[in-house]
Short mmCIF file of C-alpha atoms in Angstrom, two decimals:
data_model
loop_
_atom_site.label_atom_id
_atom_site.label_comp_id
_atom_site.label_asym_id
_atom_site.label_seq_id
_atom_site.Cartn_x
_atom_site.Cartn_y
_atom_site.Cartn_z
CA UNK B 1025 -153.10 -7.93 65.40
CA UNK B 1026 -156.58 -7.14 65.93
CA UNK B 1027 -158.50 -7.46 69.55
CA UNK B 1028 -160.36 -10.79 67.48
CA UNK B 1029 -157.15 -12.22 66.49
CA UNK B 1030 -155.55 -11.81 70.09
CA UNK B 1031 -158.71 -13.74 70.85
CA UNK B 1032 -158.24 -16.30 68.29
CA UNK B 1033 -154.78 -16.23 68.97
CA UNK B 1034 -155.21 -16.87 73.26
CA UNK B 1035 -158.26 -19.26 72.05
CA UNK B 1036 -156.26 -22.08 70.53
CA UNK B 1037 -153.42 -21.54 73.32
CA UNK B 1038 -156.38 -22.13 75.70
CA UNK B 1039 -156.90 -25.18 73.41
CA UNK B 1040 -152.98 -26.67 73.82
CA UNK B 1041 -153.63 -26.21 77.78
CA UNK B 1042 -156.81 -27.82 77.94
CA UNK B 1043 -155.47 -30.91 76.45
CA UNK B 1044 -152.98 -31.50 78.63
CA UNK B 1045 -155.23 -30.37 81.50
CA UNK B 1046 -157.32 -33.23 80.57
CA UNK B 1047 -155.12 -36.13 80.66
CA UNK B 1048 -153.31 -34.45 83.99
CA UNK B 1049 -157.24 -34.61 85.68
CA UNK B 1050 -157.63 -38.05 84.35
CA UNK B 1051 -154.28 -39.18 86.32
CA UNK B 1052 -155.20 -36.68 89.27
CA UNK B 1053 -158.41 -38.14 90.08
CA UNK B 1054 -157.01 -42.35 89.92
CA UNK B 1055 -154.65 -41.65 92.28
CA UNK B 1056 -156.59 -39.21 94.80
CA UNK B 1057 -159.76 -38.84 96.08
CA UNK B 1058 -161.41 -36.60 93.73
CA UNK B 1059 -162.64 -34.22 95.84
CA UNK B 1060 -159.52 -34.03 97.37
CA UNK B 1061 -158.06 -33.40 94.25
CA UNK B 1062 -160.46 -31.21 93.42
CA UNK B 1063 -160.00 -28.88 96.29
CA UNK B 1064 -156.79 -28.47 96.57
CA UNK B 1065 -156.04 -28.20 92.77
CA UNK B 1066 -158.43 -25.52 93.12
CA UNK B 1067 -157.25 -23.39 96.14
CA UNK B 1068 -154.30 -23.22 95.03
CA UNK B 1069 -155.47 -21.23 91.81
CA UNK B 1070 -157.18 -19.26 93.98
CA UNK B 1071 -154.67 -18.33 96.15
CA UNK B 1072 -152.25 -17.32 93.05
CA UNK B 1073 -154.96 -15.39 91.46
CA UNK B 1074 -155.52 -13.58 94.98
CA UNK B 1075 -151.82 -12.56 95.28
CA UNK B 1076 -151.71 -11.13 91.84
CA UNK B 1077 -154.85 -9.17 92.34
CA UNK B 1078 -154.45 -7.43 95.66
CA UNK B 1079 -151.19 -6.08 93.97
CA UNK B 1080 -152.52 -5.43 90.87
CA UNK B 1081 -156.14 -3.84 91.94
CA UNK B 1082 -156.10 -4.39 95.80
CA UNK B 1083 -158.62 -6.43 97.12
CA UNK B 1084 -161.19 -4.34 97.86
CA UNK B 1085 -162.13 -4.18 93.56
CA UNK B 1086 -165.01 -5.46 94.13
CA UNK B 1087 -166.75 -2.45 95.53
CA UNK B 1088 -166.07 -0.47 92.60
CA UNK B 1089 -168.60 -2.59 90.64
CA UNK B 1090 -172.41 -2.34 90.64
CA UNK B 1091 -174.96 -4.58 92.12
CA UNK B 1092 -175.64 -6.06 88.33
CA UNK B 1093 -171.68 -7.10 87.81
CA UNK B 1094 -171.35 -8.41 91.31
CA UNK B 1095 -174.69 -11.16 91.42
CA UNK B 1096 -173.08 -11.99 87.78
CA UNK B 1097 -169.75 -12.55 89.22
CA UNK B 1098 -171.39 -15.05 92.16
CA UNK B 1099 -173.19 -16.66 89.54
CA UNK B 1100 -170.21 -17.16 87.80
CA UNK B 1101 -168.14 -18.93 90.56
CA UNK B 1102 -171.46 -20.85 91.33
CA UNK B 1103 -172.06 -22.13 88.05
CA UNK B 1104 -168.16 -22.33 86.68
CA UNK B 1105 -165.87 -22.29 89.38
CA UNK B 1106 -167.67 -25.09 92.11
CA UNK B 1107 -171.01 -27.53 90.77
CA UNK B 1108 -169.31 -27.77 87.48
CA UNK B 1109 -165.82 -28.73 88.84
CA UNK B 1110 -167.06 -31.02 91.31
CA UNK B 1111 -169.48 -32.77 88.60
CA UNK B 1112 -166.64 -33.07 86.15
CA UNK B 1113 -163.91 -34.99 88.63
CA UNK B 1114 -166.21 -37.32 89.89
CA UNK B 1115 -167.58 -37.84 86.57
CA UNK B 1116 -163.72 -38.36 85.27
CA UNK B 1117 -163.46 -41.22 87.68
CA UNK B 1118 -165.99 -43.43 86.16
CA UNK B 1119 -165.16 -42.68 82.46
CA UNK B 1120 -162.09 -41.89 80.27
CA UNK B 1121 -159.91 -38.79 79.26
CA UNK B 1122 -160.90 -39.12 76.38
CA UNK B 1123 -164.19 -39.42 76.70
CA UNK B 1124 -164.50 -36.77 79.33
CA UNK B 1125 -162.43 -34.34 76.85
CA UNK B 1126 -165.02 -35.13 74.05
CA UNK B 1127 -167.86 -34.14 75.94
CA UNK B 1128 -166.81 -31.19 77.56
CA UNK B 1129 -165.61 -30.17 73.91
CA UNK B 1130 -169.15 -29.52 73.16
CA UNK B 1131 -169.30 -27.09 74.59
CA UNK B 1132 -169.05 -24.66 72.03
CA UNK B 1133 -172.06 -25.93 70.46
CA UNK B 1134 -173.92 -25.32 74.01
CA UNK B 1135 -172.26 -21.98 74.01
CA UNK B 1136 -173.36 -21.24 70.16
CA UNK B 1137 -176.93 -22.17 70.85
CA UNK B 1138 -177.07 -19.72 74.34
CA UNK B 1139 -175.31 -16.53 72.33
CA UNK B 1140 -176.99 -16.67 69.21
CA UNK B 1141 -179.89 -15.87 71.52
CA UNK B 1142 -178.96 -13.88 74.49
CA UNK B 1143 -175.71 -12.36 72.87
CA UNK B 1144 -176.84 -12.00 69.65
CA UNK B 1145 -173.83 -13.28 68.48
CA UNK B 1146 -174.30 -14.56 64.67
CA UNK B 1147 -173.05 -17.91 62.69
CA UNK B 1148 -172.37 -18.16 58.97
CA UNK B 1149 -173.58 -20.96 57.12
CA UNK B 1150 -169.68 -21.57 56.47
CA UNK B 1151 -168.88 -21.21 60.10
CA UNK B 1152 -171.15 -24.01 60.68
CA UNK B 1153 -169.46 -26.11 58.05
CA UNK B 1154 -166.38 -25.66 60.09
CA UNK B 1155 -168.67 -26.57 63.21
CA UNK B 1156 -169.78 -29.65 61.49
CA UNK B 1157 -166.32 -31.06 60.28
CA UNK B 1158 -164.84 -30.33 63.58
CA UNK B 1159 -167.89 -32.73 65.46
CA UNK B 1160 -166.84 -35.46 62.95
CA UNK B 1161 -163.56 -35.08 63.84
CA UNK B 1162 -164.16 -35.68 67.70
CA UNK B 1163 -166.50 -38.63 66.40
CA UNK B 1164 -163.48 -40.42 64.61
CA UNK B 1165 -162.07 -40.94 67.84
CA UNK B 1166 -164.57 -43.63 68.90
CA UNK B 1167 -165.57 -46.63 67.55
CA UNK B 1168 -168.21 -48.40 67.88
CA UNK B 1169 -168.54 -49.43 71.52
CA UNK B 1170 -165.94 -46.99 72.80
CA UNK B 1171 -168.07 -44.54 73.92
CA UNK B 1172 -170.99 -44.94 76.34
CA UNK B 1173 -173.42 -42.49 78.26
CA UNK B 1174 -173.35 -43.99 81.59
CA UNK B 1175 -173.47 -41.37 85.00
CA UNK B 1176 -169.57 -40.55 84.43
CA UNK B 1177 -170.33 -38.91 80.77
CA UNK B 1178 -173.80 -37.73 82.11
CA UNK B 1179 -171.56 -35.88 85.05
CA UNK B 1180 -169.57 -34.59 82.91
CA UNK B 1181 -172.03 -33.59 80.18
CA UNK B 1182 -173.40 -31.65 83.34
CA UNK B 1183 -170.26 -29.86 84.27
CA UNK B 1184 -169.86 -28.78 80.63
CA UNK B 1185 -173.48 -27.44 80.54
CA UNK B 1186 -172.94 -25.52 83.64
CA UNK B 1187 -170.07 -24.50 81.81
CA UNK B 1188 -171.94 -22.90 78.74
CA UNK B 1189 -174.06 -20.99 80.74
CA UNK B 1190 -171.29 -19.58 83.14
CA UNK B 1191 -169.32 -18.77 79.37
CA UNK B 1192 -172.58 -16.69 78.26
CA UNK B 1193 -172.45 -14.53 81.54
CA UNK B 1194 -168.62 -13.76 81.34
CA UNK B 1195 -169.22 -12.64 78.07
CA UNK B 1196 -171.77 -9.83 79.52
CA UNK B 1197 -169.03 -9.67 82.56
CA UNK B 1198 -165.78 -8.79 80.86
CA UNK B 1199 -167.06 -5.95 79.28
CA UNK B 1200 -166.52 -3.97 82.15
CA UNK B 1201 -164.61 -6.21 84.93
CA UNK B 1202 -161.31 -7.28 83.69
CA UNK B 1203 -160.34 -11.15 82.65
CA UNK B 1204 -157.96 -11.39 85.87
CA UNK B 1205 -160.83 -10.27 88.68
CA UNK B 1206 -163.67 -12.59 86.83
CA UNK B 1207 -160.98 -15.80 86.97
CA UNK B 1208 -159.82 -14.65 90.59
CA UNK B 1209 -163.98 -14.37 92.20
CA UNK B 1210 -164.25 -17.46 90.17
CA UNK B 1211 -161.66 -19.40 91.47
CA UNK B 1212 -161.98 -17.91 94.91
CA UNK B 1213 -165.64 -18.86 94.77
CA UNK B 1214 -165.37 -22.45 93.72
CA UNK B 1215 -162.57 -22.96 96.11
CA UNK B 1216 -164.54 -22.23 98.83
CA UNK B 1217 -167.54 -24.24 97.92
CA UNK B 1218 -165.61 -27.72 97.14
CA UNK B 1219 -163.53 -27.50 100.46
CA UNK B 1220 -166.56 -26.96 102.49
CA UNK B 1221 -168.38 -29.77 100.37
CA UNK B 1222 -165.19 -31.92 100.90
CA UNK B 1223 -165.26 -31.23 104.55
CA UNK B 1224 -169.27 -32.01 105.29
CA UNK B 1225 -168.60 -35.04 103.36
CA UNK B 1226 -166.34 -36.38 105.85
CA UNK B 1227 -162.85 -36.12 103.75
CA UNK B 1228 -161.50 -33.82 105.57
CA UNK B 1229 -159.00 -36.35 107.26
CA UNK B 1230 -157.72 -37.18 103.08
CA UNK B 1231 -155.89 -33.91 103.01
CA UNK B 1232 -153.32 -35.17 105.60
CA UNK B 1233 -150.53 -37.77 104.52
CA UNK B 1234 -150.77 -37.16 100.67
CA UNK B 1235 -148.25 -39.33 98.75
CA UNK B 1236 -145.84 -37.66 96.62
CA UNK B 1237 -147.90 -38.65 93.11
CA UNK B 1238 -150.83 -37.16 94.94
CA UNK B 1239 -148.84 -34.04 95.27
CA UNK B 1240 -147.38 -33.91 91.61
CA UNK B 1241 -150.80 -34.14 90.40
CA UNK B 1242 -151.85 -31.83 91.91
CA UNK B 1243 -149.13 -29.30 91.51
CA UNK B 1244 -149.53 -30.34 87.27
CA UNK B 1245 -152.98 -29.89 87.57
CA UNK B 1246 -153.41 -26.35 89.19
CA UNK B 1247 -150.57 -24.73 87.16
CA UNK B 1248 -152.55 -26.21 84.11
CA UNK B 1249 -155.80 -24.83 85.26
CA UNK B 1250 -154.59 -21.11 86.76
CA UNK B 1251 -152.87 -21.08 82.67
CA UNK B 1252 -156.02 -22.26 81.74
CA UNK B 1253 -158.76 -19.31 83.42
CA UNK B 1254 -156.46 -16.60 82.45
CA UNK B 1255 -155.99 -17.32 78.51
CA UNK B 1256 -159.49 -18.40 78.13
CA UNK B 1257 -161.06 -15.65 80.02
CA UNK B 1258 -158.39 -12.79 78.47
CA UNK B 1259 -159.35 -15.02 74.61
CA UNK B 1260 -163.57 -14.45 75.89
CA UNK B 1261 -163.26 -10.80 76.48
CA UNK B 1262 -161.22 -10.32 72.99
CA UNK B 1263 -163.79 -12.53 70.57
CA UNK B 1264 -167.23 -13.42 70.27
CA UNK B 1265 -168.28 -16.49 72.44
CA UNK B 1266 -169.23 -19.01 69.36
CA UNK B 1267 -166.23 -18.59 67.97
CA UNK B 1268 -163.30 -18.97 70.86
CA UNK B 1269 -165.18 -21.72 72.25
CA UNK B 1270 -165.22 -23.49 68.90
CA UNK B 1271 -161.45 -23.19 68.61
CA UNK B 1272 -161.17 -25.10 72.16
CA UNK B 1273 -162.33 -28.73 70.29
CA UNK B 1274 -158.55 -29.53 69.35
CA UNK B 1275 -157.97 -30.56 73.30
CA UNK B 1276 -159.81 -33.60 72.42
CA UNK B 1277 -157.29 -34.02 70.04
CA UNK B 1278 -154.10 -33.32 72.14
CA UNK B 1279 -155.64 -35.36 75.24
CA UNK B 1280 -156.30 -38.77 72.79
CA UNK B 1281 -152.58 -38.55 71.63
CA UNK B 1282 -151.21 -37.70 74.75
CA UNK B 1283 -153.62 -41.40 76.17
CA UNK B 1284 -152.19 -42.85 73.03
CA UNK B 1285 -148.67 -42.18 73.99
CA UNK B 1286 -148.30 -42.66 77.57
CA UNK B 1287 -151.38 -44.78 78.35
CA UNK B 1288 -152.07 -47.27 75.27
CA UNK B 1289 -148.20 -46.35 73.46
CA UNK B 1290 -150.43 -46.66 70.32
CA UNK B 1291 -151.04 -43.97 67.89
CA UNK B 1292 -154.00 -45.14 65.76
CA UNK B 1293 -154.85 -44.59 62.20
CA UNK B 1294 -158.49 -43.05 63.27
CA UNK B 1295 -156.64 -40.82 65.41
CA UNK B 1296 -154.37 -39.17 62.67
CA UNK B 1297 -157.60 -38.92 60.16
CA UNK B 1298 -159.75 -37.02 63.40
CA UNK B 1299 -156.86 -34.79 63.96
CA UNK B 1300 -157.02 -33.67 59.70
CA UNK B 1301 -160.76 -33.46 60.54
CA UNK B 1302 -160.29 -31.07 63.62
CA UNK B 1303 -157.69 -29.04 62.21
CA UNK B 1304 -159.47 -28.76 58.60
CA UNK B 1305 -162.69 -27.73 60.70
CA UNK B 1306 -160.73 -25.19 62.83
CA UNK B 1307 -159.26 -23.35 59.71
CA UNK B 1308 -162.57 -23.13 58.70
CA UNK B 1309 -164.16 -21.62 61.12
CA UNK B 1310 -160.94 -19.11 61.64
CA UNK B 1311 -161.31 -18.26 57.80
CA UNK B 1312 -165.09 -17.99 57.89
CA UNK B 1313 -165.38 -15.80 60.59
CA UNK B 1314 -164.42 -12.87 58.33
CA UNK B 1315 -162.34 -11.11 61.37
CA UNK B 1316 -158.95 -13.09 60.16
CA UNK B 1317 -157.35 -14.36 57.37
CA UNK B 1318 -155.69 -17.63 57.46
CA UNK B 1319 -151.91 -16.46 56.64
CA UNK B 1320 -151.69 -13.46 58.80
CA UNK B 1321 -152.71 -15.82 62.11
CA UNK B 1322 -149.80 -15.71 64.05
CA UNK B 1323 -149.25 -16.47 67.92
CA UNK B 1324 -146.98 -13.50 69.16
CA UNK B 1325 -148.30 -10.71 71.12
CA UNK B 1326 -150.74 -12.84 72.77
CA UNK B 1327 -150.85 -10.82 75.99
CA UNK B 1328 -152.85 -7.56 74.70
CA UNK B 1329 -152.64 -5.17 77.23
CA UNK B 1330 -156.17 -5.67 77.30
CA UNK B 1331 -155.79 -8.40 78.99
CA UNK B 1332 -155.23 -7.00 81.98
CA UNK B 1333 -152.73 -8.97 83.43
#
């Protein structure tokens, strides 16, 4: 496989994770604070990611970057690894999964807009057909009162703007600093942030006593998240920006039937026909974006050693 297919490839595994990551946030945040939450699902990531790298490139890797890489790197944690996160689990408290996952599953069209101009990055007119059937596919999902902009979905429509942004400068990033030290400042950056803001906030007392769901979630939701920085960071380095973060939309569509399942134990009709809509629009793009063709996609060898893992 090509660099762009291990990107495609690591893409829609990003995708699998993200949809599960989702519903785990949605449970995370009902039964914890979610800062609290937040914090600690974060540290922990950061922690992991700082083990692996002090053996892997010693902690001092940093200094062998110039001044350019490093204020991208803070901007990075800034704008990905703390506002963003704390904007999106308060946001998830005061709306649904589902909802949250549909919003933040824009993102690629956030992303699209931002590269086409300050990557360069190109769209066919057949990649946007793809980019088209994939948004109607999302839409499916919600009828008509099911969906509402109120401060949770602003919050989170935040976050995933934050997100775009932060997306445009790894792009420039990872073509020198590898996918595993832009997760790990990241992570490390964000971590630091949300405890302090958890602390001045007067929650500091929350992290004592947590209950043994409050744990779980926690545990679910960081190993879901430290899976999640490494593919999609390792998939961003590998392929152009408007096209991994296009193949990221079918979370929405693992997150609804994972609600459907274990939340409303209904799978609907409207969800079926979105997920032919999101899978029919993530073909197209795949086929479209001339760097694959459809039958030789296949999901082995997904750890390139470019990776860097």
């Amino acid at each position: 496989m090509s660099k762009v297919q291990n990107g495609i490839a690591l893409a829609l595994l990003t995708a699998v994770i993200s949809g599960f990551a989702n519903f785990v946030a949605k449970i995370g945040v009902t039964v914890s604070d979610p800062f609290i939450h937040t914090s600690l699902r974060v540290g922990i990531v950061a922690l992991v990611l700082t083990a692996i790298v002090a053996k892997r490139y010693g902690l001092g890797v940093l200094g062998t970057y110039g001044k350019g890489d490093k204020i991208k790197l803070l901007f990075i944690g800034l704008l990905g690894g703390s506002i963003p996160f704390i904007l999106f689990f308060v946001g998830l408290t005061q709306t649904s999964a589902l909802s949250a996952s549909l919003i933040h599953k824009s993102l690629y069209i956030w992303v699209a807009f931002l590269a086409i101009f300050f990557l360069k990055e190109k769209l066919s007119f057949k990649q946007m057909l793809g980019y088209t059937v994939v948004l109607w596919g999302n839409l499916l999902l919600f009828k008509g009162g099911d969906f509402k902009l109120g401060t949770g979905e602003l919050m989170i429509l935040g976050a995933t703007l934050f997100w775009a942004v932060e997306n445009v400068i790894a792009k420039l990033v990872l073509k020198r600093v590898p996918a595993l030290v832009v997760a790990w400042v990241r992570m490390s950056i964000g971590a630091v942030v949300i405890s302090l803001t958890t602390l001045v906030l007067g929650k500091g007392s929350m992290f004592i006593g947590l209950s043994q769901p409050q744990i779980l979630t926690v545990i679910v939701g960081a190993t879901t998240l430290f899976l999640y920085v490494l593919t999609w960071y390792a998939a961003l380095s590998l392929a152009p920006a408007t096209l991994v973060s296009a193949l990221l939309v079918p979370a929405t569509l693992i997150t609804s039937i994972l609600s459907g399942i274990f939340i409303t134990q209904t799978i609907a009709s409207d969800q079926l026909l979105s997920g032919g809509f999101v899978v029919l629009g993530v073909l197209f793009i795949i086929v479209f974006s001339r760097y694959i063709s459809l039958p030789k996609l296949r999901l082995s060898h997904l750890f390139h050693k470019r990776l860097s893992l």
